[in-house]
Coordinates of C-alpha atoms in Angstrom, one line a residue:
Chain A
X15 CA 96.3 157.2 97.4
X16 CA 95.4 156.7 101.1
X17 CA 91.7 157.1 101.7
X18 CA 89.8 158.4 104.8
X19 CA 86.2 158.8 105.8
X20 CA 85.2 161.8 107.9
X21 CA 81.9 162.8 109.4
X22 CA 80.7 165.9 107.5
X23 CA 78.1 166.5 110.2
X24 CA 80.7 167.0 112.9
X25 CA 82.1 170.0 110.9
X26 CA 85.4 168.5 110.0
X27 CA 85.3 170.3 106.8
X28 CA 85.9 174.1 106.9
X29 CA 86.7 174.8 103.3
X30 CA 89.4 174.6 102.2
X31 CA 90.7 172.9 105.4
X32 CA 89.9 169.3 106.5
X33 CA 90.6 168.1 110.0
X34 CA 91.3 164.4 110.6
X35 CA 91.3 163.1 114.2
X36 CA 91.5 159.8 116.1
X37 CA 92.8 156.5 114.6
X38 CA 93.0 158.0 111.1
X39 CA 95.3 160.8 112.4
X40 CA 97.5 158.3 114.2
X41 CA 97.4 156.1 111.0
X42 CA 98.7 159.0 108.9
X43 CA 101.4 160.0 111.4
X44 CA 102.6 156.5 112.5
X45 CA 101.7 153.6 110.2
X46 CA 101.7 155.4 106.9
X47 CA 104.5 157.8 108.0
X48 CA 103.2 160.5 105.7
X49 CA 104.8 163.9 105.4
X50 CA 103.4 167.4 105.0
X51 CA 102.7 168.0 101.3
X52 CA 101.6 164.3 100.7
X53 CA 98.1 163.9 99.2
X54 CA 95.2 161.9 100.5
X55 CA 91.6 161.2 99.5
X56 CA 88.9 162.1 102.0
X57 CA 85.3 160.9 101.7
X58 CA 82.5 162.7 103.5
X59 CA 80.2 159.7 103.8
X60 CA 77.8 161.4 101.4
X61 CA 79.5 160.2 98.2
X62 CA 81.6 163.3 97.9
X63 CA 85.4 162.9 97.6
X64 CA 88.1 165.5 98.2
X65 CA 91.7 165.4 97.1
X66 CA 93.7 167.1 99.8
X67 CA 97.3 167.9 100.7
X68 CA 98.5 167.4 104.3
X69 CA 99.4 170.7 106.0
X70 CA 99.8 169.5 109.6
X71 CA 100.6 166.0 111.0
X72 CA 100.1 165.1 114.7
X73 CA 99.3 161.8 116.3
X74 CA 96.0 163.2 117.6
X75 CA 95.1 165.5 114.8
X76 CA 96.1 166.1 111.1
X77 CA 94.9 168.9 108.8
X78 CA 94.8 169.0 105.1
X79 CA 94.0 171.6 102.4
X80 CA 91.4 170.6 99.9
X81 CA 92.8 170.8 96.3
X82 CA 89.6 169.7 94.6
X83 CA 86.4 167.8 95.2
X84 CA 84.3 165.5 93.0
X85 CA 81.3 163.3 93.1
X86 CA 82.3 159.7 93.8
X87 CA 82.2 157.2 90.9
X88 CA 83.0 154.0 92.7
X89 CA 79.5 153.2 94.0
X90 CA 77.1 150.7 92.4
X91 CA 74.3 152.4 90.4
X92 CA 71.8 150.6 92.7
X93 CA 71.6 150.5 96.5
X94 CA 71.9 146.8 97.6
X95 CA 71.0 145.7 101.1
X96 CA 72.2 142.2 101.9
X97 CA 70.2 140.3 104.5
X98 CA 72.4 137.4 105.7
X99 CA 71.3 134.7 108.1
X100 CA 74.0 134.1 110.7
X101 CA 76.5 131.6 109.3
X102 CA 78.9 129.5 111.4
X103 CA 82.2 130.7 112.7
X104 CA 83.6 133.9 111.4
X105 CA 82.1 133.6 107.9
X106 CA 80.0 136.7 108.4
X107 CA 83.2 138.7 108.7
X108 CA 84.4 137.4 105.4
X109 CA 81.0 138.2 103.8
X110 CA 81.1 141.7 105.2
X111 CA 84.6 142.3 103.8
X112 CA 83.9 140.8 100.3
X113 CA 80.4 142.3 100.0
X114 CA 81.9 145.8 100.8
X115 CA 84.5 145.3 98.0
X116 CA 81.6 144.3 95.7
X117 CA 79.7 147.5 96.5
X118 CA 77.0 146.5 99.0
X119 CA 75.2 149.4 100.6
X120 CA 74.0 147.9 103.8
X121 CA 74.3 144.5 105.6
X122 CA 71.7 143.2 108.0
X123 CA 72.3 139.9 109.8
X124 CA 69.2 137.9 110.8
X125 CA 68.2 134.7 112.5
X126 CA 66.5 131.9 110.6
X127 CA 65.2 128.5 111.7
X128 CA 68.3 126.7 110.4
X129 CA 70.9 129.1 111.9
X130 CA 73.3 127.1 114.1
X131 CA 75.2 130.2 115.4
X132 CA 73.0 132.8 117.1
X133 CA 74.3 136.1 118.5
X134 CA 74.6 136.4 122.3
X135 CA 72.7 139.4 123.6
X136 CA 75.6 140.6 125.7
X137 CA 78.1 140.2 122.9
X138 CA 76.2 141.7 120.0
X139 CA 77.3 145.4 120.5
X140 CA 81.0 144.3 120.5
X141 CA 80.4 142.2 117.5
X142 CA 78.7 145.0 115.6
X143 CA 81.6 147.3 116.4
X144 CA 83.9 144.7 114.9
X145 CA 81.7 144.2 111.8
X146 CA 81.7 148.0 111.3
X147 CA 85.5 148.2 111.5
X148 CA 85.8 145.4 108.9
X149 CA 83.4 147.3 106.6
X150 CA 85.3 150.6 107.0
X151 CA 88.7 148.9 106.3
X152 CA 87.3 147.1 103.2
X153 CA 85.7 150.4 102.0
X154 CA 89.1 152.2 102.2
X155 CA 90.9 149.3 100.5
X156 CA 88.5 149.0 97.7
X157 CA 88.1 152.7 97.0
X158 CA 84.5 153.0 98.1
X159 CA 83.0 156.4 98.6
X160 CA 80.6 155.1 101.3
X161 CA 81.0 152.7 104.2
X162 CA 78.3 150.1 104.2
X163 CA 76.0 150.3 107.1
X164 CA 75.9 147.2 109.4
X165 CA 72.5 147.0 111.1
X166 CA 71.6 145.3 114.3
X167 CA 70.4 141.7 113.9
X168 CA 66.7 141.1 113.1
X169 CA 64.3 138.2 113.4
X170 CA 63.2 136.5 110.2
X171 CA 59.8 138.4 110.2
X172 CA 61.5 141.8 111.0
X173 CA 63.9 141.0 108.1
X174 CA 61.1 140.3 105.7
X175 CA 59.3 143.6 106.6
X176 CA 62.5 145.6 106.2
X177 CA 63.6 143.8 103.0
X178 CA 60.2 144.3 101.2
X179 CA 59.7 147.9 102.2
X180 CA 59.8 150.0 99.0
X181 CA 62.4 147.6 97.5
X182 CA 62.6 144.7 95.1
X183 CA 63.5 141.7 97.2
X184 CA 65.6 138.7 96.0
X185 CA 65.2 135.6 98.1
X186 CA 68.0 133.1 97.2
X187 CA 66.4 129.7 97.5
X188 CA 68.1 126.4 96.7
X189 CA 64.8 124.7 95.8
X190 CA 63.6 127.4 93.4
X191 CA 63.5 126.0 89.9
X192 CA 61.3 128.5 88.0
X193 CA 62.7 132.0 88.5
X194 CA 66.2 132.9 87.7
X195 CA 68.4 135.7 89.2
X196 CA 68.8 137.3 85.8
X197 CA 65.0 138.0 85.6
X198 CA 65.1 140.5 88.4
X199 CA 68.7 141.9 88.2
X200 CA 68.4 142.7 84.5
X201 CA 65.2 144.7 85.3
X202 CA 67.0 147.0 87.9
X203 CA 67.2 150.7 87.0
X204 CA 69.9 153.2 88.2
X205 CA 69.1 154.6 91.6
X206 CA 66.8 151.7 92.5
X207 CA 67.1 149.9 95.8
X208 CA 67.2 146.1 96.0
X209 CA 67.2 143.6 98.9
X210 CA 69.2 140.3 98.7
X211 CA 68.3 137.6 101.2
X212 CA 70.7 134.7 101.8
X213 CA 70.3 131.8 104.2
X214 CA 72.8 130.2 106.5
X215 CA 74.4 126.7 106.0
X216 CA 71.1 124.8 106.1
X217 CA 69.4 127.2 103.7
X218 CA 65.8 128.1 104.4
X219 CA 62.9 125.9 105.4
X220 CA 59.9 125.5 103.0
X221 CA 57.8 127.5 105.5
X222 CA 60.3 130.4 105.4
X223 CA 60.4 130.3 101.6
X224 CA 56.6 130.4 101.5
X225 CA 56.5 133.3 104.0
X226 CA 59.1 135.2 101.9
X227 CA 57.0 134.8 98.7
X228 CA 53.9 135.8 100.6
X229 CA 55.7 138.9 101.9
X230 CA 56.5 139.9 98.3
X231 CA 60.0 138.5 97.8
X232 CA 60.9 136.9 94.5
X233 CA 62.4 133.5 95.1
X234 CA 65.3 132.8 92.7
X235 CA 67.8 130.1 91.8
X236 CA 71.5 131.0 91.6
X237 CA 72.3 128.4 89.0
X238 CA 73.2 124.7 88.6
X239 CA 75.6 124.3 91.5
X240 CA 75.1 124.4 95.2
X241 CA 76.9 127.4 96.6
X242 CA 78.1 127.7 100.2
X243 CA 76.2 130.3 102.2
X244 CA 79.2 132.6 102.2
X245 CA 79.6 132.3 98.4
X246 CA 76.0 133.0 97.5
X247 CA 75.9 136.7 98.5
X248 CA 79.2 137.4 96.7
X249 CA 77.7 135.6 93.6
X250 CA 74.6 137.9 93.6
X251 CA 76.6 141.1 94.2
X252 CA 79.0 140.1 91.4
X253 CA 76.1 139.5 89.1
X254 CA 74.6 143.0 90.0
X255 CA 77.9 144.7 89.4
X256 CA 78.5 142.8 86.1
X257 CA 75.0 143.6 84.9
X258 CA 75.0 147.3 85.7
X259 CA 78.6 148.3 85.3
X260 CA 80.2 146.0 82.8
X261 CA 77.5 144.6 80.5
X262 CA 75.7 147.6 78.9
Chain Q
X9 CA 72.6 112.6 98.3
X10 CA 76.3 111.7 99.0
X11 CA 78.4 112.1 95.9
X12 CA 81.5 110.2 94.8
X13 CA 83.9 110.5 91.9
X14 CA 85.4 107.2 90.5
X15 CA 87.9 106.6 87.8
X16 CA 86.0 105.0 84.9
X17 CA 89.4 104.0 83.3
X18 CA 90.3 101.8 86.2
X19 CA 87.2 99.6 85.4
X20 CA 85.3 100.4 88.5
X21 CA 82.1 100.3 86.6
X22 CA 81.0 96.7 85.5
X23 CA 77.4 97.5 84.7
X24 CA 75.2 97.3 86.8
X25 CA 77.8 97.2 89.6
X26 CA 80.1 100.0 90.8
X27 CA 83.0 99.4 93.1
X28 CA 84.2 102.2 95.5
X29 CA 87.6 101.8 97.1
X30 CA 90.0 103.8 99.3
X31 CA 89.0 106.9 101.3
X32 CA 85.5 107.0 99.7
X33 CA 84.7 103.5 100.9
X34 CA 86.0 104.3 104.4
X35 CA 83.9 107.6 104.2
X36 CA 80.7 105.6 103.4
X37 CA 81.3 103.0 106.0
X38 CA 82.6 105.2 108.9
X39 CA 81.9 108.9 108.6
X40 CA 78.6 108.7 106.8
X41 CA 77.6 105.4 108.5
X42 CA 75.6 104.5 105.5
X43 CA 73.7 101.2 105.3
X44 CA 73.1 98.6 102.5
X45 CA 70.1 99.9 100.5
X46 CA 71.1 103.6 100.9
X47 CA 71.5 105.6 97.6
X48 CA 74.5 107.5 96.4
X49 CA 75.4 109.5 93.3
X50 CA 78.6 108.4 91.5
X51 CA 80.3 110.6 88.8
X52 CA 82.7 109.0 86.3
X53 CA 84.8 112.2 85.8
X54 CA 83.4 112.3 82.2
X55 CA 80.3 114.2 83.2
X56 CA 78.1 111.0 83.5
X57 CA 76.3 110.6 86.8
X58 CA 74.9 107.3 88.2
X59 CA 72.3 106.9 90.9
X60 CA 73.2 103.7 92.7
X61 CA 72.1 101.7 95.7
X62 CA 74.7 100.3 98.1
X63 CA 74.9 96.5 98.1
X64 CA 78.0 95.9 100.2
X65 CA 79.8 98.1 102.7
X66 CA 83.3 97.5 103.9
X67 CA 86.0 99.9 105.1
X68 CA 88.3 98.9 102.2
X69 CA 85.6 98.5 99.5
X70 CA 82.0 99.2 98.9
X71 CA 79.8 98.0 96.0
X72 CA 76.7 99.6 94.7
X73 CA 74.1 98.7 92.0
X74 CA 73.4 101.2 89.3
X75 CA 69.7 102.3 89.3
X76 CA 70.0 104.8 86.4
X77 CA 72.5 107.0 84.7
X78 CA 72.2 110.5 83.2
X79 CA 74.3 113.2 81.7
X80 CA 75.4 115.8 84.3
X81 CA 73.6 119.1 84.2
X82 CA 75.6 120.9 86.9
X83 CA 78.6 122.1 84.7
X84 CA 79.0 125.5 83.2
X85 CA 78.2 125.7 79.5
X86 CA 81.8 126.9 78.9
X87 CA 85.1 125.5 80.1
X88 CA 86.9 128.1 82.2
X89 CA 90.6 127.8 83.0
X90 CA 91.6 130.1 85.9
X91 CA 95.3 131.3 85.9
X92 CA 96.0 132.6 89.3
X93 CA 99.2 134.3 90.3
X94 CA 100.4 133.0 93.7
X95 CA 98.7 135.1 96.4
X96 CA 99.9 135.4 100.0
X97 CA 99.1 132.9 102.8
X98 CA 96.5 130.3 102.1
X99 CA 94.3 132.5 99.8
X100 CA 94.9 130.1 96.9
X101 CA 93.1 127.4 98.8
X102 CA 90.1 129.7 99.3
X103 CA 90.1 130.5 95.6
X104 CA 90.3 126.8 94.6
X105 CA 87.3 126.0 96.9
X106 CA 85.1 128.9 95.8
X107 CA 86.1 128.7 92.1
X108 CA 85.2 125.0 92.1
X109 CA 81.7 125.9 93.6
X110 CA 81.4 128.5 90.8
X111 CA 82.1 125.9 88.1
X112 CA 85.8 126.4 87.1
X113 CA 87.2 123.7 84.8
X114 CA 90.9 124.0 85.6
X115 CA 93.1 126.1 87.8
X116 CA 96.7 126.9 87.0
X117 CA 98.9 128.8 89.6
X118 CA 101.7 130.9 88.1
X119 CA 104.4 133.3 89.1
X120 CA 104.4 136.9 88.3
X121 CA 106.8 139.8 89.0
X122 CA 104.7 141.0 92.0
X123 CA 104.2 137.6 93.6
X124 CA 105.4 137.8 97.2
X125 CA 104.8 134.1 97.9
X126 CA 106.5 131.7 95.6
X127 CA 106.2 127.9 95.7
X128 CA 109.2 126.0 97.1
X129 CA 110.4 123.3 94.7
X130 CA 110.5 120.6 97.3
X131 CA 107.1 121.5 98.7
X132 CA 105.1 121.9 95.5
X133 CA 104.1 118.2 95.0
X134 CA 102.6 118.1 98.5
X135 CA 100.9 121.4 97.9
X136 CA 99.4 120.2 94.7
X137 CA 98.0 117.1 96.4
X138 CA 96.4 119.4 99.0
X139 CA 95.0 121.7 96.3
X140 CA 93.5 118.7 94.5
X141 CA 91.9 117.4 97.7
X142 CA 90.3 120.8 98.3
X143 CA 89.0 120.8 94.7
X144 CA 87.5 117.3 95.0
X145 CA 85.8 118.2 98.3
X146 CA 84.3 121.4 96.9
X147 CA 83.2 119.5 93.8
X148 CA 81.3 116.9 95.9
X149 CA 79.8 119.6 98.1
X150 CA 78.6 121.8 95.3
X151 CA 77.2 118.9 93.2
X152 CA 79.8 119.2 90.4
X153 CA 80.0 116.4 87.8
X154 CA 83.7 117.0 87.3
X155 CA 86.6 117.7 89.6
X156 CA 88.6 120.8 88.4
X157 CA 92.1 120.0 87.3
X158 CA 94.8 121.7 89.3
X159 CA 97.9 122.1 87.1
X160 CA 101.5 122.4 88.2
X161 CA 102.7 126.0 88.6
X162 CA 103.9 127.9 85.4
X163 CA 106.1 130.9 84.7
X164 CA 104.4 134.0 83.4
X165 CA 105.4 133.2 79.8
X166 CA 104.4 129.6 80.1
X167 CA 101.0 130.8 81.4
X168 CA 100.5 133.2 78.5
X169 CA 101.3 130.5 76.0
X170 CA 98.9 128.1 77.7
X171 CA 96.1 130.6 78.2
X172 CA 96.0 131.9 74.7
X173 CA 96.2 128.4 72.9
X174 CA 92.9 128.0 71.1
X175 CA 91.1 130.0 73.8
X176 CA 89.7 133.5 74.4
X177 CA 91.9 134.9 77.2
X178 CA 90.6 137.5 79.7
X179 CA 93.4 139.4 81.4
X180 CA 92.1 141.2 84.6
X181 CA 94.0 144.4 84.8
X182 CA 93.4 147.2 87.3
X183 CA 94.7 149.9 85.0
X184 CA 92.4 148.9 82.1
X185 CA 89.9 151.6 81.3
X186 CA 88.6 150.8 77.8
X187 CA 87.5 147.2 77.6
X188 CA 84.9 145.9 80.0
X189 CA 84.4 142.3 81.1
X190 CA 80.9 142.1 79.6
X191 CA 82.3 142.6 76.1
X192 CA 84.0 139.2 76.1
X193 CA 81.7 137.2 78.5
X194 CA 78.6 138.1 76.6
X195 CA 80.2 136.9 73.4
X196 CA 80.9 133.4 74.8
X197 CA 79.1 130.5 73.1
X198 CA 78.2 127.1 74.6
X199 CA 81.1 124.7 74.6
X200 CA 83.7 127.4 74.2
X201 CA 86.9 127.5 76.3
X202 CA 87.9 130.7 78.0
X203 CA 91.0 131.6 80.1
X204 CA 90.8 134.0 83.0
X205 CA 94.1 135.5 84.2
X206 CA 94.2 137.1 87.7
X207 CA 97.2 138.7 89.4
X208 CA 98.4 138.5 93.0
X209 CA 98.2 141.2 95.7
X210 CA 100.3 143.7 93.7
X211 CA 98.5 143.1 90.4
X212 CA 100.5 143.1 87.2
X213 CA 103.3 145.3 86.1
X214 CA 102.8 147.5 82.9
X215 CA 105.3 145.3 81.2
X216 CA 103.3 142.1 82.0
X217 CA 100.1 143.8 80.9
X218 CA 101.8 144.7 77.6
X219 CA 103.1 141.2 77.1
X220 CA 99.6 139.7 77.7
X221 CA 98.0 142.0 75.1
X222 CA 100.8 141.2 72.7
X223 CA 100.2 137.5 73.3
X224 CA 96.5 137.9 72.4
X225 CA 94.8 138.4 75.7
X226 CA 92.0 140.9 76.1
X227 CA 92.8 143.2 79.0
X228 CA 89.6 144.1 80.9
X229 CA 88.4 146.1 83.9
X230 CA 86.2 144.4 86.6
X231 CA 84.4 147.6 87.4
X232 CA 84.6 150.7 89.6
X233 CA 86.0 149.2 92.8
X234 CA 89.4 147.7 93.6
X235 CA 88.9 143.9 94.3
X236 CA 91.3 141.9 96.4
X237 CA 93.2 139.3 94.4
X238 CA 91.2 136.5 95.9
X239 CA 87.9 138.2 95.1
X240 CA 88.6 139.0 91.5
X241 CA 88.5 135.4 90.1
X242 CA 85.2 134.7 92.0
X243 CA 83.7 137.9 90.5
X244 CA 84.6 136.8 87.0
X245 CA 83.4 133.2 87.5
X246 CA 80.1 134.6 89.0
X247 CA 79.7 136.9 86.0
X248 CA 80.2 133.9 83.6
X249 CA 77.7 131.8 85.4
X250 CA 75.2 134.7 85.6
X251 CA 75.6 135.5 81.9
X252 CA 75.3 131.9 80.6
X253 CA 73.0 130.2 83.1
X254 CA 70.8 132.9 84.6
X255 CA 70.4 135.8 82.1
X256 CA 69.1 134.4 78.8

């Protein structure tokens, strides 16, 4: 069933009526060619979902009548923030799409010493808009109840401060041999928040790895093979979903 | 260290000398601009690795002296065959690259009722060559000791027969609610072979799901969110690597 996210704050919900505006309205009227009486799922961005029946369809505004509401069940039991060092080309867009499918809660791009691509000051707002569109599209497609937040880029030190604030922080490091990812993921409890920090193509410098440990991150290995920088975050998110949704 | 795969059968190893021909030789001489005395890793496609020092460098043939040899440690403890229904566009190439990084042993494309893209008879040999190049490149980059085999496309029934022969077979099915992936993955033992069957964009028809169960596959859910067809195999391979290399 088509899925839409509305902003509950802006009073789009006046029980039992929901108002859908902008691109979503046009999407319902034009692309999806839906008819009055068709059903949709509406998410209020606070993990509540509503099954609703369309009562009015216009390009600029659609209305729907709420049939029932329920708490979303499609979210990971933990809140994962992915800190991703800027990779080359459009890899970050792929990571945002796939990480959203896999249940990420928030994505924060950051700069590290081995980043080849760095965001241009004047382009970053436009880029963030694009990243947020990709996250919203992926959230709809994968049946998420929340759209992952895409935060503005941070420096390495800002990222460490953010990642270690009240959270367990996983630092994915190719030279780590002692600690394994399972040690920290298998210890996660429902409702907990966890940070996942992944480097760009060159990985992290030994200095950055030392700083991360010093700041309270747990440096871990992702296994026996060298994963590309865009594969590593998907591996960790898959492991978290597997451990918490499919194992026990 | 640069990594090369040689065919042990073709007597390229005459202890302590290794001969490297063709593209790899050109790659050493031209692209990598390596010098006599530089070290390389050579894999014999039977999970043996050799550290060797270059003794002669020519575009058409390089020789190296074996310094030591060891059993590869970069392979998954189980042998995973991925059966992937033809997806749209070039998604299969992405899956081959990422699945190789994640340790897949063999990839078999197949046709299912909801495949939109089907291989053209006259194009398939060229396609397979391309798929195998992608697998070899990804194997080198990720430090694999083996290059995953890319098999010729199968029909749905041929695939079921192949997937269930002497192997546990995981059938990834979006409508499965009872069995979870963890049930079968957590039961895998070292050295075991396992089949992973993933559908194309449209997933599988109820008839295909019934046939798979009938043939001995275990139909499983991959969790609470709808994964794209190119994400699902990477999720399962990540879960297998996590369970067997990082959890216990």
